[in-house]
Short mmCIF file of C-alpha atoms in Angstrom, two decimals:
data_model
loop_
_atom_site.label_atom_id
_atom_site.label_comp_id
_atom_site.label_asym_id
_atom_site.label_seq_id
_atom_site.Cartn_x
_atom_site.Cartn_y
_atom_site.Cartn_z
CA MET I 1470 -3.83 -13.70 -5.48
CA ASP I 1471 -5.33 -13.74 -2.00
CA LEU I 1472 -5.97 -10.53 -0.06
CA ARG I 1473 -3.24 -11.21 2.50
CA HIS I 1474 -0.56 -11.32 -0.20
CA ARG I 1475 -2.05 -8.36 -2.09
CA LEU I 1476 -1.99 -6.37 1.15
CA GLY I 1477 1.66 -7.27 1.66
CA LEU I 1478 2.66 -6.32 -1.87
CA ASN I 1479 0.83 -2.99 -1.67
CA VAL I 1480 2.30 -2.11 1.73
CA ARG I 1481 5.80 -2.86 0.43
CA ARG I 1482 5.20 -0.94 -2.83
CA LEU I 1483 3.82 2.12 -1.06
CA ARG I 1484 6.54 2.03 1.59
CA LYS I 1485 9.25 1.95 -1.07
CA GLU I 1486 7.54 4.69 -3.13
CA ARG I 1487 7.74 6.87 -0.02
CA ASP I 1488 11.36 5.88 0.55
CA LEU I 1489 10.57 4.43 3.97
CA SER I 1490 12.40 1.58 5.64
CA GLN I 1491 10.43 -1.05 7.52
CA GLU I 1492 11.88 0.47 10.69
CA ARG I 1493 10.58 3.94 9.79
CA LEU I 1494 7.14 2.57 8.89
CA SER I 1495 7.07 0.74 12.20
CA LEU I 1496 7.80 4.01 14.03
CA LEU I 1497 5.11 5.87 12.06
CA SER I 1498 2.52 3.15 12.63
CA GLY I 1499 3.38 2.03 16.16
CA LEU I 1500 3.73 -1.56 14.93
CA SER I 1501 6.92 -3.55 15.36
CA ARG I 1502 9.33 -3.89 12.45
CA ALA I 1503 8.89 -7.67 12.63
CA TYR I 1504 5.11 -7.23 12.33
CA VAL I 1505 5.48 -4.92 9.31
CA SER I 1506 7.80 -7.46 7.71
CA SER I 1507 5.38 -10.32 8.33
CA VAL I 1508 2.52 -8.33 6.77
CA GLU I 1509 4.64 -7.49 3.71
CA THR I 1510 5.59 -11.13 3.19
CA GLY I 1511 2.02 -12.37 3.66
CA ARG I 1512 2.87 -14.40 6.76
CA ARG I 1513 0.62 -12.29 8.98
CA ASN I 1514 -3.14 -12.11 8.62
CA ALA I 1515 -3.69 -8.43 9.47
CA THR I 1516 -6.87 -7.22 11.13
CA LEU I 1517 -8.93 -4.35 9.77
CA ASP I 1518 -7.56 -2.20 12.59
CA THR I 1519 -4.00 -2.96 11.46
CA LEU I 1520 -4.92 -2.26 7.84
CA GLU I 1521 -6.25 1.14 8.93
CA ILE I 1522 -3.10 1.88 10.97
CA LEU I 1523 -0.83 1.00 8.03
CA ALA I 1524 -2.95 3.01 5.59
CA ARG I 1525 -2.80 6.09 7.81
CA ALA I 1526 0.98 5.73 8.24
CA LEU I 1527 1.39 5.44 4.45
CA GLY I 1528 -0.99 8.33 3.74
CA VAL I 1529 -3.57 6.32 1.80
CA GLU I 1530 -7.11 5.04 2.27
CA GLY I 1531 -7.48 1.53 3.67
CA PHE I 1532 -9.06 0.13 0.52
CA GLU I 1533 -5.93 1.06 -1.44
CA LEU I 1534 -3.98 -1.56 0.48
CA ILE I 1535 -6.15 -4.41 -0.81
CA THR I 1536 -6.86 -3.12 -4.31
CA PRO I 1537 -4.72 -4.45 -7.18
CA SER I 1538 -2.00 -1.88 -7.84
CA SER I 1539 -2.86 -1.90 -11.56
CA ALA I 1540 -6.14 -0.13 -10.71
CA PHE I 1541 -4.18 2.86 -9.41
CA GLU I 1542 -1.67 2.76 -12.25
CA ALA I 1543 -4.57 2.95 -14.73
CA ASP I 1544 -5.91 6.04 -12.94
CA ALA I 1545 -2.48 7.67 -13.14
CA THR I 1546 -2.10 7.04 -16.88
CA PRO I 1547 -2.52 10.28 -18.84
CA ASP I 1548 -5.44 10.39 -21.24
CA HIS I 1549 -4.02 10.86 -24.73
CA ASP I 1550 -7.41 11.54 -26.32
CA ASP I 1551 -7.36 15.18 -25.18
CA LYS I 1552 -6.72 16.64 -28.62
CA GLU I 1553 -7.59 20.23 -29.26
CA GLU I 1554 -10.19 20.75 -31.90
CA GLY I 1555 -9.50 23.44 -34.38
#
């Protein structure tokens, strides 16, 4: 998957996790709703400045928008090897 589409999927996933509409994200970021939509669908090739703006509006670091979401899901998985010795 190319970075443009990964960015779009991550923006959409994070926006939905935060229960934000595209309109609300556009207000938080200062970008138009149409622009947010085009980033989410991979039609827009976002600049690094835009990536930073979206990351700030979503409350994440910029790199999280282009990292495969499975990397974050793995970090959130509880470690089941924490057995008490006794």
